[in-house]
Short mmCIF file of C-alpha atoms and ligand atoms in Angstrom, two decimals:
data_model
loop_
_atom_site.label_atom_id
_atom_site.label_comp_id
_atom_site.label_asym_id
_atom_site.label_seq_id
_atom_site.Cartn_x
_atom_site.Cartn_y
_atom_site.Cartn_z
CA MET A 978 70.90 26.40 67.39
CA ASN A 979 72.53 25.25 70.51
CA LYS A 980 70.39 25.54 73.22
CA HIS A 981 72.96 27.62 75.19
CA PHE A 982 73.46 29.83 72.50
CA LYS A 983 69.82 30.20 71.96
CA SER A 984 69.29 31.08 75.78
CA LEU A 985 72.46 34.03 75.32
CA ALA A 986 70.57 35.64 71.84
CA VAL A 987 66.91 35.11 72.83
CA LEU A 988 67.74 37.22 75.85
CA SER A 989 66.65 40.27 75.64
CA LEU A 990 63.27 39.53 73.15
CA LEU A 991 62.34 36.56 75.49
CA ALA A 992 59.78 38.93 77.23
CA PHE A 993 58.08 39.09 74.42
CA SER A 994 58.50 35.55 73.08
CA MET A 995 57.16 33.72 76.18
CA SER A 996 53.54 35.41 76.05
CA ALA A 997 53.45 33.91 71.81
CA ALA A 998 55.03 30.28 73.05
CA ALA A 999 53.11 27.18 74.48
CA GLN A 1000 55.80 25.77 76.72
CA LEU A 1001 59.70 26.25 77.16
CA THR A 1002 62.14 23.38 76.53
CA SER A 1003 65.29 22.91 78.53
CA GLU A 1004 68.35 20.34 79.14
CA ILE A 1005 69.52 18.79 81.90
CA SER A 1006 72.63 16.73 81.76
CA LEU A 1007 73.93 14.64 84.86
CA ASP A 1008 76.76 12.49 85.13
CA VAL A 1009 75.46 10.06 88.33
CA THR A 1010 79.53 8.78 88.13
CA LYS A 1011 81.01 12.18 88.47
CA GLU A 1012 80.09 12.81 92.60
CA GLY A 1013 81.52 16.12 94.24
CA ASN A 1014 81.27 16.42 97.94
CA ILE A 1015 79.31 15.40 100.88
CA ILE A 1016 75.71 18.05 100.97
CA PRO A 1017 76.48 18.71 104.94
CA LYS A 1018 72.87 17.89 106.16
CA GLU A 1019 73.98 21.60 108.02
CA ILE A 1020 72.90 22.82 105.05
CA TYR A 1021 69.06 22.32 105.68
CA GLY A 1022 69.56 24.37 109.17
CA GLN A 1023 67.00 26.32 111.48
CA PHE A 1024 67.27 29.08 113.54
CA SER A 1025 64.90 30.41 116.11
CA GLU A 1026 64.36 33.62 117.61
CA HIS A 1027 63.01 34.93 120.70
CA LEU A 1028 61.05 37.46 118.70
CA GLY A 1029 57.27 37.22 118.23
CA GLN A 1030 55.46 34.26 118.13
CA CYS A 1031 58.60 32.29 117.43
CA ILE A 1032 59.38 31.11 120.28
CA TYR A 1033 56.12 31.87 122.88
CA GLY A 1034 53.40 30.24 120.69
CA GLY A 1035 55.24 28.74 117.96
CA LEU A 1036 57.38 26.22 119.85
CA TRP A 1037 56.23 26.77 123.41
CA VAL A 1038 53.18 26.84 125.17
CA GLY A 1039 54.35 25.94 128.21
CA GLU A 1040 52.60 22.49 130.37
CA ASN A 1041 49.12 24.33 131.73
CA SER A 1042 48.37 25.94 128.00
CA GLN A 1043 44.99 24.50 126.21
CA ILE A 1044 46.93 23.40 123.41
CA PRO A 1045 48.32 19.94 123.35
CA ASN A 1046 51.92 19.79 124.41
CA GLU A 1047 54.66 17.62 125.55
CA GLN A 1048 56.17 18.96 128.53
CA GLY A 1049 55.52 22.62 127.41
CA TYR A 1050 56.56 21.81 123.50
CA ARG A 1051 53.61 22.01 120.72
CA LYS A 1052 52.69 18.49 120.20
CA ASP A 1053 52.06 19.67 116.05
CA VAL A 1054 54.75 21.37 115.64
CA LEU A 1055 57.38 19.25 117.20
CA GLN A 1056 55.35 16.48 115.12
CA ALA A 1057 56.05 18.48 111.83
CA LEU A 1058 59.14 19.11 112.48
CA LYS A 1059 60.47 15.29 113.23
CA GLU A 1060 59.55 14.83 109.13
CA LEU A 1061 61.85 18.05 108.27
CA HIS A 1062 65.10 16.45 110.16
CA VAL A 1063 65.93 19.37 111.51
CA PRO A 1064 70.14 18.84 111.83
CA VAL A 1065 70.57 22.30 113.36
CA LEU A 1066 68.90 25.19 115.69
CA ARG A 1067 70.34 28.10 116.42
CA TRP A 1068 68.88 30.00 119.07
CA PRO A 1069 68.33 32.54 120.90
CA GLY A 1070 68.61 34.93 118.28
CA GLY A 1071 69.32 37.27 115.95
CA CYS A 1072 69.41 40.38 117.62
CA PHE A 1073 68.32 38.91 120.88
CA ALA A 1074 71.11 37.26 121.20
CA ASP A 1075 72.54 40.06 122.09
CA GLU A 1076 70.73 41.40 124.71
CA TYR A 1077 70.69 38.02 126.26
CA HIS A 1078 71.54 37.31 129.91
CA TRP A 1079 71.24 33.16 130.25
CA MET A 1080 70.99 33.22 134.04
CA ASP A 1081 67.52 34.89 133.89
CA GLY A 1082 66.58 31.99 131.76
CA ILE A 1083 67.18 28.96 134.37
CA GLY A 1084 66.13 27.93 137.60
CA PRO A 1085 62.32 27.38 138.27
CA ARG A 1086 60.07 29.52 135.51
CA GLU A 1087 57.46 31.38 138.28
CA LYS A 1088 61.41 33.37 139.83
CA ARG A 1089 62.92 34.28 136.76
CA PRO A 1090 63.01 38.18 135.93
CA THR A 1091 61.60 39.37 133.17
CA MET A 1092 63.11 41.90 130.24
CA VAL A 1093 62.45 43.98 127.59
CA ASN A 1094 62.62 42.55 124.01
CA ASN A 1095 64.09 45.51 122.62
CA ASN A 1096 65.12 44.71 119.16
CA TRP A 1097 61.42 42.96 118.88
CA GLY A 1098 58.66 45.27 119.31
CA GLY A 1099 59.25 45.57 123.15
CA THR A 1100 57.76 43.06 124.06
CA VAL A 1101 58.10 41.93 127.80
CA GLU A 1102 60.20 38.88 127.81
CA ASP A 1103 59.35 36.25 131.11
CA ASN A 1104 62.81 34.50 130.19
CA SER A 1105 60.57 31.23 131.01
CA PHE A 1106 62.10 29.47 128.09
CA GLY A 1107 65.58 29.25 128.51
CA THR A 1108 68.60 26.69 127.97
CA HIS A 1109 66.92 23.96 129.81
CA GLU A 1110 63.94 23.85 127.63
CA PHE A 1111 65.99 25.07 124.17
CA LEU A 1112 68.87 22.19 124.80
CA ASN A 1113 66.01 19.64 125.75
CA LEU A 1114 63.98 20.72 122.10
CA CYS A 1115 66.99 19.85 120.42
CA GLU A 1116 67.04 16.08 121.95
CA MET A 1117 63.58 15.92 121.07
CA LEU A 1118 63.99 16.65 117.94
CA GLY A 1119 67.36 15.10 117.40
CA CYS A 1120 69.24 18.32 116.15
CA GLU A 1121 72.60 19.65 117.50
CA PRO A 1122 71.75 22.75 119.23
CA TYR A 1123 73.48 26.38 118.17
CA ILE A 1124 74.06 29.15 120.60
CA SER A 1125 74.67 32.47 120.02
CA GLY A 1126 76.72 34.15 122.69
CA ASN A 1127 76.55 37.68 123.86
CA VAL A 1128 79.10 39.76 122.74
CA GLY A 1129 76.93 42.94 122.23
CA SER A 1130 75.76 43.60 126.06
CA GLY A 1131 77.43 40.57 127.82
CA THR A 1132 80.57 39.65 129.32
CA VAL A 1133 83.55 37.80 128.68
CA GLU A 1134 82.73 35.70 132.33
CA GLU A 1135 78.24 35.14 131.26
CA LEU A 1136 80.07 33.20 128.15
CA ALA A 1137 82.26 31.38 129.50
CA LYS A 1138 80.10 30.34 132.59
CA TRP A 1139 77.40 29.59 130.13
CA VAL A 1140 79.36 26.78 128.24
CA GLU A 1141 80.40 25.41 131.40
CA TYR A 1142 77.00 25.27 132.84
CA MET A 1143 75.45 23.21 129.85
CA THR A 1144 78.94 21.20 129.03
CA SER A 1145 80.32 20.47 132.44
CA ASP A 1146 80.38 17.18 133.80
CA GLY A 1147 82.65 17.64 136.69
CA ASN A 1148 82.35 19.10 139.89
CA SER A 1149 82.66 22.68 138.83
CA PRO A 1150 80.42 25.59 139.99
CA MET A 1151 78.37 25.77 137.10
CA ALA A 1152 77.64 21.97 136.44
CA ASN A 1153 76.13 22.15 140.19
CA LEU A 1154 73.72 24.91 139.26
CA ARG A 1155 72.62 23.14 136.31
CA ARG A 1156 71.97 19.94 138.64
CA GLU A 1157 70.33 22.28 140.99
CA ASN A 1158 67.87 23.41 138.10
CA GLY A 1159 67.10 19.57 137.56
CA ARG A 1160 69.98 18.32 134.46
CA ASP A 1161 72.13 16.05 136.19
CA LYS A 1162 74.55 15.35 132.47
CA PRO A 1163 75.48 18.23 130.69
CA TRP A 1164 74.57 18.22 126.99
CA LYS A 1165 76.29 18.13 124.16
CA VAL A 1166 76.70 21.50 122.41
CA LYS A 1167 79.14 21.73 119.59
CA PHE A 1168 78.11 25.05 117.36
CA LEU A 1169 78.60 28.27 119.20
CA GLY A 1170 78.37 31.92 117.81
CA VAL A 1171 80.32 34.53 119.40
CA GLY A 1172 78.05 37.61 119.18
CA ASN A 1173 75.62 38.07 116.07
CA GLU A 1174 75.49 41.18 113.58
CA SER A 1175 78.21 42.97 115.65
CA TRP A 1176 78.23 45.07 112.91
CA GLY A 1177 75.05 46.40 113.57
CA CYS A 1178 72.37 44.90 116.26
CA GLY A 1179 75.03 43.28 117.81
CA GLY A 1180 77.16 46.55 118.88
CA ASN A 1181 77.65 48.37 115.75
CA MET A 1182 81.59 47.08 115.64
CA ARG A 1183 83.86 47.46 113.18
CA PRO A 1184 85.29 44.31 112.25
CA GLU A 1185 89.20 45.10 112.99
CA TYR A 1186 87.75 45.91 117.06
CA TYR A 1187 85.09 43.02 116.40
CA SER A 1188 87.96 40.55 115.74
CA ASP A 1189 89.93 41.68 118.83
CA LEU A 1190 86.69 40.78 120.84
CA TYR A 1191 86.30 37.65 119.31
CA ARG A 1192 89.78 36.40 120.33
CA ARG A 1193 89.00 37.59 123.72
CA TYR A 1194 85.95 36.31 124.17
CA SER A 1195 86.43 32.30 122.49
CA THR A 1196 89.93 32.17 124.95
CA TYR A 1197 87.76 31.61 127.73
CA CYS A 1198 85.12 29.12 125.88
CA ARG A 1199 86.56 26.18 127.29
CA GLU A 1200 86.28 22.42 126.01
CA TYR A 1201 84.61 20.22 128.76
CA ASP A 1202 84.94 16.44 129.68
CA GLY A 1203 85.31 15.73 125.57
CA ASN A 1204 82.89 18.53 124.22
CA LYS A 1205 84.10 20.03 121.19
CA LEU A 1206 83.31 23.39 120.41
CA TYR A 1207 82.62 24.74 117.14
CA LYS A 1208 83.06 28.30 117.29
CA VAL A 1209 81.74 31.09 114.84
CA ALA A 1210 82.46 34.53 114.35
CA SER A 1211 80.13 36.98 113.81
CA GLY A 1212 80.08 37.88 109.53
CA ALA A 1213 79.10 40.30 107.25
CA SER A 1214 76.07 40.76 106.17
CA ASP A 1215 75.81 40.51 102.20
CA TYR A 1216 78.11 42.81 100.41
CA ASP A 1217 80.22 43.66 103.21
CA TYR A 1218 83.57 41.82 101.82
CA ASN A 1219 85.58 44.06 103.82
CA TRP A 1220 84.01 42.78 107.09
CA THR A 1221 85.19 38.58 105.74
CA LYS A 1222 88.62 40.31 104.47
CA VAL A 1223 89.41 41.62 108.03
CA CYS A 1224 88.04 39.06 110.35
CA MET A 1225 90.01 36.48 107.92
CA LYS A 1226 93.07 38.27 108.64
CA ALA A 1227 92.84 39.24 112.76
CA ILE A 1228 90.72 35.86 113.65
CA GLY A 1229 92.48 33.44 111.06
CA ASN A 1230 91.58 29.57 112.72
CA LYS A 1231 91.40 30.75 115.92
CA MET A 1232 87.68 30.22 114.23
CA ASN A 1233 85.88 27.37 113.16
CA ALA A 1234 83.78 29.28 111.04
CA ILE A 1235 82.72 32.90 110.17
CA SER A 1236 79.10 33.22 109.56
CA LEU A 1237 77.14 35.48 106.26
CA HIS A 1238 73.56 36.60 106.40
CA TYR A 1239 71.79 37.21 103.17
CA TYR A 1240 67.99 38.13 103.01
CA SER A 1241 66.03 38.54 99.43
CA VAL A 1242 64.64 41.91 100.10
CA ILE A 1243 63.62 43.45 96.58
CA ASN A 1244 61.80 46.84 97.54
CA GLY A 1245 64.19 48.44 99.89
CA TRP A 1246 63.75 47.88 103.66
CA ASP A 1247 61.04 50.39 104.50
CA MET A 1248 58.91 49.20 101.49
CA LYS A 1249 59.98 45.60 101.43
CA GLY A 1250 56.21 44.50 99.77
CA SER A 1251 53.46 41.98 100.73
CA ALA A 1252 54.40 38.45 100.80
CA THR A 1253 51.06 37.70 99.07
CA ASP A 1254 49.89 40.59 97.21
CA PHE A 1255 52.53 40.84 93.92
CA THR A 1256 53.10 41.34 90.57
CA THR A 1257 55.10 38.71 87.75
CA ALA A 1258 57.82 41.90 87.61
CA GLU A 1259 58.33 41.40 91.61
CA TYR A 1260 57.88 37.70 91.60
CA LEU A 1261 60.84 37.49 88.92
CA ARG A 1262 62.81 40.09 91.12
CA THR A 1263 62.20 38.25 93.91
CA LEU A 1264 63.58 35.01 92.51
CA SER A 1265 66.57 36.58 90.96
CA LYS A 1266 67.53 38.65 93.78
CA CYS A 1267 67.71 35.02 95.90
CA ARG A 1268 70.09 33.82 93.38
CA GLU A 1269 72.35 36.53 93.71
CA VAL A 1270 73.68 35.07 96.60
CA GLU A 1271 75.83 32.89 94.68
CA GLU A 1272 77.95 35.80 93.37
CA VAL A 1273 77.43 37.14 97.18
CA LEU A 1274 79.20 33.49 98.40
CA GLN A 1275 81.45 33.46 95.88
CA LYS A 1276 82.74 36.84 96.31
CA HIS A 1277 83.62 35.97 100.13
CA ILE A 1278 84.67 32.09 99.72
CA ALA A 1279 87.11 33.82 97.09
CA ILE A 1280 88.69 36.31 100.17
CA MET A 1281 88.59 33.28 101.84
CA ASP A 1282 90.17 31.07 99.44
CA GLU A 1283 92.97 33.78 99.50
CA LEU A 1284 93.78 34.21 103.16
CA ASP A 1285 92.95 30.27 104.28
CA PRO A 1286 94.31 28.47 101.03
CA LYS A 1287 93.93 25.35 103.32
CA ASN A 1288 89.98 25.80 103.68
CA ARG A 1289 90.30 25.33 107.39
CA VAL A 1290 88.06 27.95 108.25
CA ASP A 1291 83.83 27.70 107.30
CA LEU A 1292 81.27 29.27 105.95
CA LEU A 1293 77.66 29.58 107.64
CA LEU A 1294 75.16 31.66 105.74
CA ASP A 1295 73.37 31.38 109.53
CA GLU A 1296 70.33 33.74 108.00
CA TRP A 1297 68.93 33.72 105.67
CA GLY A 1298 65.46 33.74 102.98
CA THR A 1299 62.77 36.31 102.36
CA TRP A 1300 61.76 39.61 104.19
CA TRP A 1301 58.42 41.11 103.49
CA ASP A 1302 55.80 43.59 105.33
CA VAL A 1303 54.22 41.89 108.42
CA GLU A 1304 50.56 40.78 108.22
CA GLU A 1305 48.03 43.86 108.50
CA GLY A 1306 46.95 43.99 111.90
CA THR A 1307 49.97 41.86 113.34
CA ASN A 1308 52.57 43.66 115.50
CA PRO A 1309 55.32 45.05 113.36
CA GLY A 1310 58.08 44.44 115.62
CA TRP A 1311 57.25 40.62 114.82
CA LEU A 1312 57.77 40.13 111.57
CA PHE A 1313 55.01 37.38 111.14
CA GLN A 1314 54.71 37.35 107.88
CA GLN A 1315 52.63 34.73 104.76
CA ASN A 1316 54.93 32.63 102.75
CA THR A 1317 54.06 31.38 99.28
CA MET A 1318 54.68 29.72 95.68
CA ARG A 1319 57.60 32.44 95.22
CA ASP A 1320 58.76 31.50 99.05
CA ALA A 1321 58.75 28.06 98.20
CA LEU A 1322 60.50 28.64 95.42
CA VAL A 1323 63.39 31.08 96.89
CA ALA A 1324 63.72 28.41 99.18
CA SER A 1325 64.59 25.70 96.04
CA LEU A 1326 66.81 27.74 93.60
CA SER A 1327 68.56 29.03 97.35
CA PHE A 1328 69.82 25.15 98.03
CA ASP A 1329 70.58 24.24 94.37
CA ILE A 1330 72.79 27.13 95.28
CA PHE A 1331 74.02 26.03 98.26
CA HIS A 1332 74.91 22.82 97.18
CA LYS A 1333 77.48 23.70 94.47
CA TYR A 1334 79.65 25.28 97.31
CA THR A 1335 79.68 23.16 100.24
CA ARG A 1336 83.59 23.16 100.02
CA ARG A 1337 83.11 26.14 102.09
CA LEU A 1338 79.64 26.59 102.74
CA LYS A 1339 78.83 24.03 105.55
CA MET A 1340 75.47 25.42 106.92
CA ALA A 1341 72.30 27.28 106.13
CA ASN A 1342 69.92 28.14 108.81
CA ILE A 1343 66.93 30.01 107.18
CA ALA A 1344 65.10 33.08 109.07
CA GLN A 1345 63.16 31.48 110.86
CA ILE A 1346 61.43 28.14 111.87
CA VAL A 1347 58.09 29.61 112.80
CA ASN A 1348 55.63 32.01 112.24
CA VAL A 1349 58.72 34.98 112.04
CA LEU A 1350 60.01 35.47 108.03
CA GLN A 1351 60.05 32.99 106.03
CA SER A 1352 59.00 29.98 108.35
CA MET A 1353 57.93 26.09 107.97
CA ILE A 1354 55.14 26.78 110.08
CA LEU A 1355 52.50 29.20 110.66
CA THR A 1356 50.20 29.34 114.17
CA ASP A 1357 47.54 30.60 114.76
CA GLN A 1358 48.36 34.33 116.35
CA GLU A 1359 44.86 34.50 118.60
CA GLY A 1360 46.13 31.32 119.76
CA THR A 1361 43.44 29.13 118.75
CA GLY A 1362 45.67 26.52 118.08
CA HIS A 1363 45.57 26.13 114.79
CA MET A 1364 49.27 25.68 112.29
CA VAL A 1365 49.34 25.38 109.20
CA LEU A 1366 52.45 24.04 107.15
CA THR A 1367 54.20 26.50 104.41
CA PRO A 1368 55.00 25.77 100.98
CA THR A 1369 58.57 26.81 102.01
CA TYR A 1370 58.16 23.45 104.46
CA HIS A 1371 56.94 21.72 101.91
CA VAL A 1372 59.82 22.13 99.77
CA PHE A 1373 62.43 21.32 103.35
CA ARG A 1374 60.89 18.42 103.91
CA MET A 1375 61.04 17.06 99.25
CA TYR A 1376 64.48 18.18 99.54
CA SER A 1377 65.58 16.37 102.49
CA VAL A 1378 66.90 13.53 100.73
CA HIS A 1379 69.76 15.53 100.08
CA GLN A 1380 70.96 15.98 103.59
CA ASP A 1381 73.96 14.47 103.69
CA ALA A 1382 74.30 12.53 100.10
CA THR A 1383 77.01 13.03 97.59
CA TYR A 1384 76.50 16.23 95.18
CA LEU A 1385 76.53 15.29 91.41
CA PRO A 1386 77.11 18.15 89.39
CA LEU A 1387 74.98 18.90 86.87
CA GLU A 1388 74.75 20.89 83.15
CA LEU A 1389 71.33 22.85 82.50
CA LYS A 1390 70.65 24.63 79.14
CA CYS A 1391 67.63 26.66 79.78
CA ASP A 1392 66.00 30.11 78.68
CA ILE A 1393 66.94 32.65 80.64
CA VAL A 1394 64.73 36.06 81.52
CA ASP A 1395 65.99 39.32 81.95
CA THR A 1396 64.60 41.03 85.67
CA GLU A 1397 64.33 44.68 86.52
CA GLY A 1398 67.52 45.48 87.77
CA ASP A 1399 69.07 44.11 85.20
CA ARG A 1400 69.61 40.75 86.23
CA LYS A 1401 69.46 37.84 84.56
CA LEU A 1402 67.07 35.15 85.81
CA PRO A 1403 67.60 31.13 84.06
CA LEU A 1404 64.04 29.82 84.05
CA VAL A 1405 65.23 26.65 85.18
CA SER A 1406 66.75 26.02 88.65
CA ALA A 1407 68.03 21.89 89.35
CA THR A 1408 70.38 19.94 91.58
CA ALA A 1409 71.35 16.10 91.85
CA SER A 1410 72.88 13.52 95.11
CA LYS A 1411 73.29 10.40 95.35
CA LYS A 1412 72.65 8.41 98.80
CA ASP A 1413 72.78 4.59 99.45
CA GLY A 1414 72.84 4.31 96.19
CA GLN A 1415 69.51 6.58 95.25
CA VAL A 1416 69.73 9.58 92.61
CA HIS A 1417 67.61 12.56 93.59
CA LEU A 1418 66.60 14.73 90.84
CA SER A 1419 65.19 18.00 92.29
CA VAL A 1420 63.75 20.37 89.47
CA THR A 1421 62.27 24.00 89.85
CA ASN A 1422 60.41 25.35 86.98
CA ALA A 1423 60.81 29.04 87.78
CA SER A 1424 58.62 30.41 84.81
CA PRO A 1425 55.50 32.50 86.05
CA ASP A 1426 53.04 31.22 83.41
CA LYS A 1427 54.69 28.46 81.08
CA THR A 1428 55.00 25.03 81.61
CA GLU A 1429 58.88 23.35 80.95
CA THR A 1430 59.55 20.15 79.17
CA ILE A 1431 63.28 19.56 80.43
CA THR A 1432 65.08 16.24 78.80
CA VAL A 1433 67.32 14.73 81.24
CA ASN A 1434 70.25 13.01 79.65
CA VAL A 1435 72.18 10.59 82.21
CA ASN A 1436 74.80 9.05 82.17
CA GLY A 1437 76.32 6.32 84.76
CA LEU A 1438 72.69 4.96 84.96
CA ASN A 1439 70.43 3.44 82.88
CA VAL A 1440 66.97 5.08 83.97
CA LYS A 1441 64.13 3.40 83.66
CA SER A 1442 61.94 5.52 85.88
CA ALA A 1443 61.75 8.62 88.05
CA GLU A 1444 59.01 8.65 90.87
CA GLY A 1445 58.45 11.37 93.61
CA GLU A 1446 56.54 14.89 93.99
CA ILE A 1447 55.46 17.72 93.48
CA LEU A 1448 54.89 21.25 94.95
CA GLN A 1449 52.81 23.13 92.90
CA GLY A 1450 50.39 26.09 93.50
CA LYS A 1451 47.60 27.22 91.10
CA GLU A 1452 49.06 30.77 91.26
CA MET A 1453 52.60 32.10 91.91
CA GLY A 1454 50.82 33.13 95.08
CA SER A 1455 49.18 30.75 96.35
CA TYR A 1456 49.50 29.88 99.93
CA ASN A 1457 48.08 27.98 103.21
CA SER A 1458 45.69 29.64 105.51
CA PHE A 1459 43.89 28.70 109.06
CA GLN A 1460 40.83 28.88 106.54
CA LYS A 1461 42.17 26.84 103.53
CA PRO A 1462 45.42 25.06 104.99
CA GLU A 1463 46.06 22.67 102.22
CA GLU A 1464 45.73 25.06 99.26
CA VAL A 1465 49.35 24.12 98.63
CA LYS A 1466 51.01 21.02 99.05
CA PRO A 1467 52.80 17.89 97.35
CA ALA A 1468 51.11 15.33 95.61
CA VAL A 1469 52.47 12.32 93.17
CA PHE A 1470 53.95 13.65 90.22
CA THR A 1471 53.23 12.05 87.57
CA GLY A 1472 55.07 14.37 84.27
CA ALA A 1473 58.18 12.32 84.23
CA LYS A 1474 58.18 9.74 80.97
CA VAL A 1475 61.49 7.50 80.18
CA LYS A 1476 61.39 6.80 76.21
CA LYS A 1477 64.14 4.88 74.61
CA GLY A 1478 66.06 5.70 77.44
CA VAL A 1479 65.64 9.50 77.38
CA LEU A 1480 63.97 10.92 80.45
CA THR A 1481 61.73 13.90 79.96
CA LEU A 1482 60.06 15.84 82.34
CA THR A 1483 57.02 18.27 82.00
CA ILE A 1484 56.77 20.44 84.83
CA PRO A 1485 54.36 23.24 85.15
CA ALA A 1486 55.11 26.66 85.81
CA HIS A 1487 56.08 27.80 89.21
CA SER A 1488 56.56 24.45 90.42
CA ILE A 1489 58.88 22.14 92.24
CA VAL A 1490 59.66 18.19 91.72
CA THR A 1491 61.91 15.53 93.55
CA VAL A 1492 62.21 12.96 91.94
CA THR A 1493 64.42 9.37 92.23
CA LEU A 1494 65.82 8.30 89.21
CA LYS A 1495 65.71 4.42 89.20
O1 AHR Y 1140 65.75 37.21 111.53
C1 AHR Y 1140 65.73 38.49 112.07
C2 AHR Y 1140 66.88 39.39 112.40
O2 AHR Y 1140 67.46 39.34 111.39
C3 AHR Y 1140 68.10 38.95 113.59
O3 AHR Y 1140 67.02 39.18 114.91
C4 AHR Y 1140 69.17 39.57 112.83
O4 AHR Y 1140 70.62 38.55 112.73
C5 AHR Y 1140 68.81 40.07 111.04
O5 AHR Y 1140 68.83 41.34 111.23
#
């Protein structure tokens, strides 16, 4: 029987048959001569908010810290992030952005006023990390800054002056103030968010009202001395298609992009569930909820296509990822969660989807870079100076080969399971791209307990070898802790075989592979 039909036929029986089958088989067809869009590197973007220990203790410890630092930035974190080739970093929020007053975060640190971080645990924010500290960090990482402006509680003048402060090279009041604060040349700032979640923490607005505010605020965000701004309207959450529709109609191409937020929350916002202690059913539900982003993207894009047939306005998924209960004993407002192989699979499955929609989807920023939600890195909350790389970090590094590469569409035939909530989950996910003459293929086996043997038919390349890495945990709930920092780490992949020109990949349950085809 044709494998595709097999998939459909066995759908409801699979839950029973899976336990009997020793392993699963599937098939990928890849034609390397059929090229798609370039995958913008910004799909691998990051997000850093003044929230818990993302900034303080995560990225920044200050020059006087015992923790090894370079001008106040943690050396170990910097080094690890450099290996990810972070293309863009969003800051200062999130919800924090709409209560942030940038002038409090410039000038001598000891003179900066404090404020209460009302969104995130009522922590007192001392503003020691501000505009200079953020933009200098972006320079050190070699990434584009993405500034989120305050529309909820700030003024038009305040945002206009911030843009002038950061980007003007002339003899202007804000450029001179920046010079007084030690920075002569302006920074280049391209991405500018006009508000965040304006339907919620960013002001509880209706889309009609927000659209008018967007038009007003963005008018005064000027382009100084050759700095080109790319203005982003605060977009919808998940399934709020009306928000996108109203903003597209009312703002049109006065914006360069509109954003979207999508979190893989499975049990509802009050009882999100443990990051590490979960059932197989919850594992499958998480993966199918994460895959639902495809339908959400399709529906927002369909609205944009109808109202902007010339494809002038981009879509940015500037917050995405998992959201679990906080780790026991940590501040509930700080959103500090562990990160397992399940999270790693959310990352790989998400990228496989994002790559397909880059005609419109030009950026995605995982929430968040360090110590918050689905982070790349966890630092010890006690401040002992320890750091661990999460399984999600490893996916970002393994997938970095796809940044700015040419997308190669592929066909996939595999078994599909039913998960709770009536969603379907294909047990294999894959994506491919080509860059500098090399073809990279990433494949995830999402099965909770079965090895997959995948036949890869490649047209346009006589495959002789497939070499690369595998990210695998003993359990789907395996994670890295400060006690066992290397429980999950990539290893050389030995499951590739080429026989009579046919490539097969044997991939264990809940693991992720990236190979170079030669
Ligand atoms: O990422 C955490 C929060 O989630 C952000 O501050 C907000 O924009 C979203 O609701």
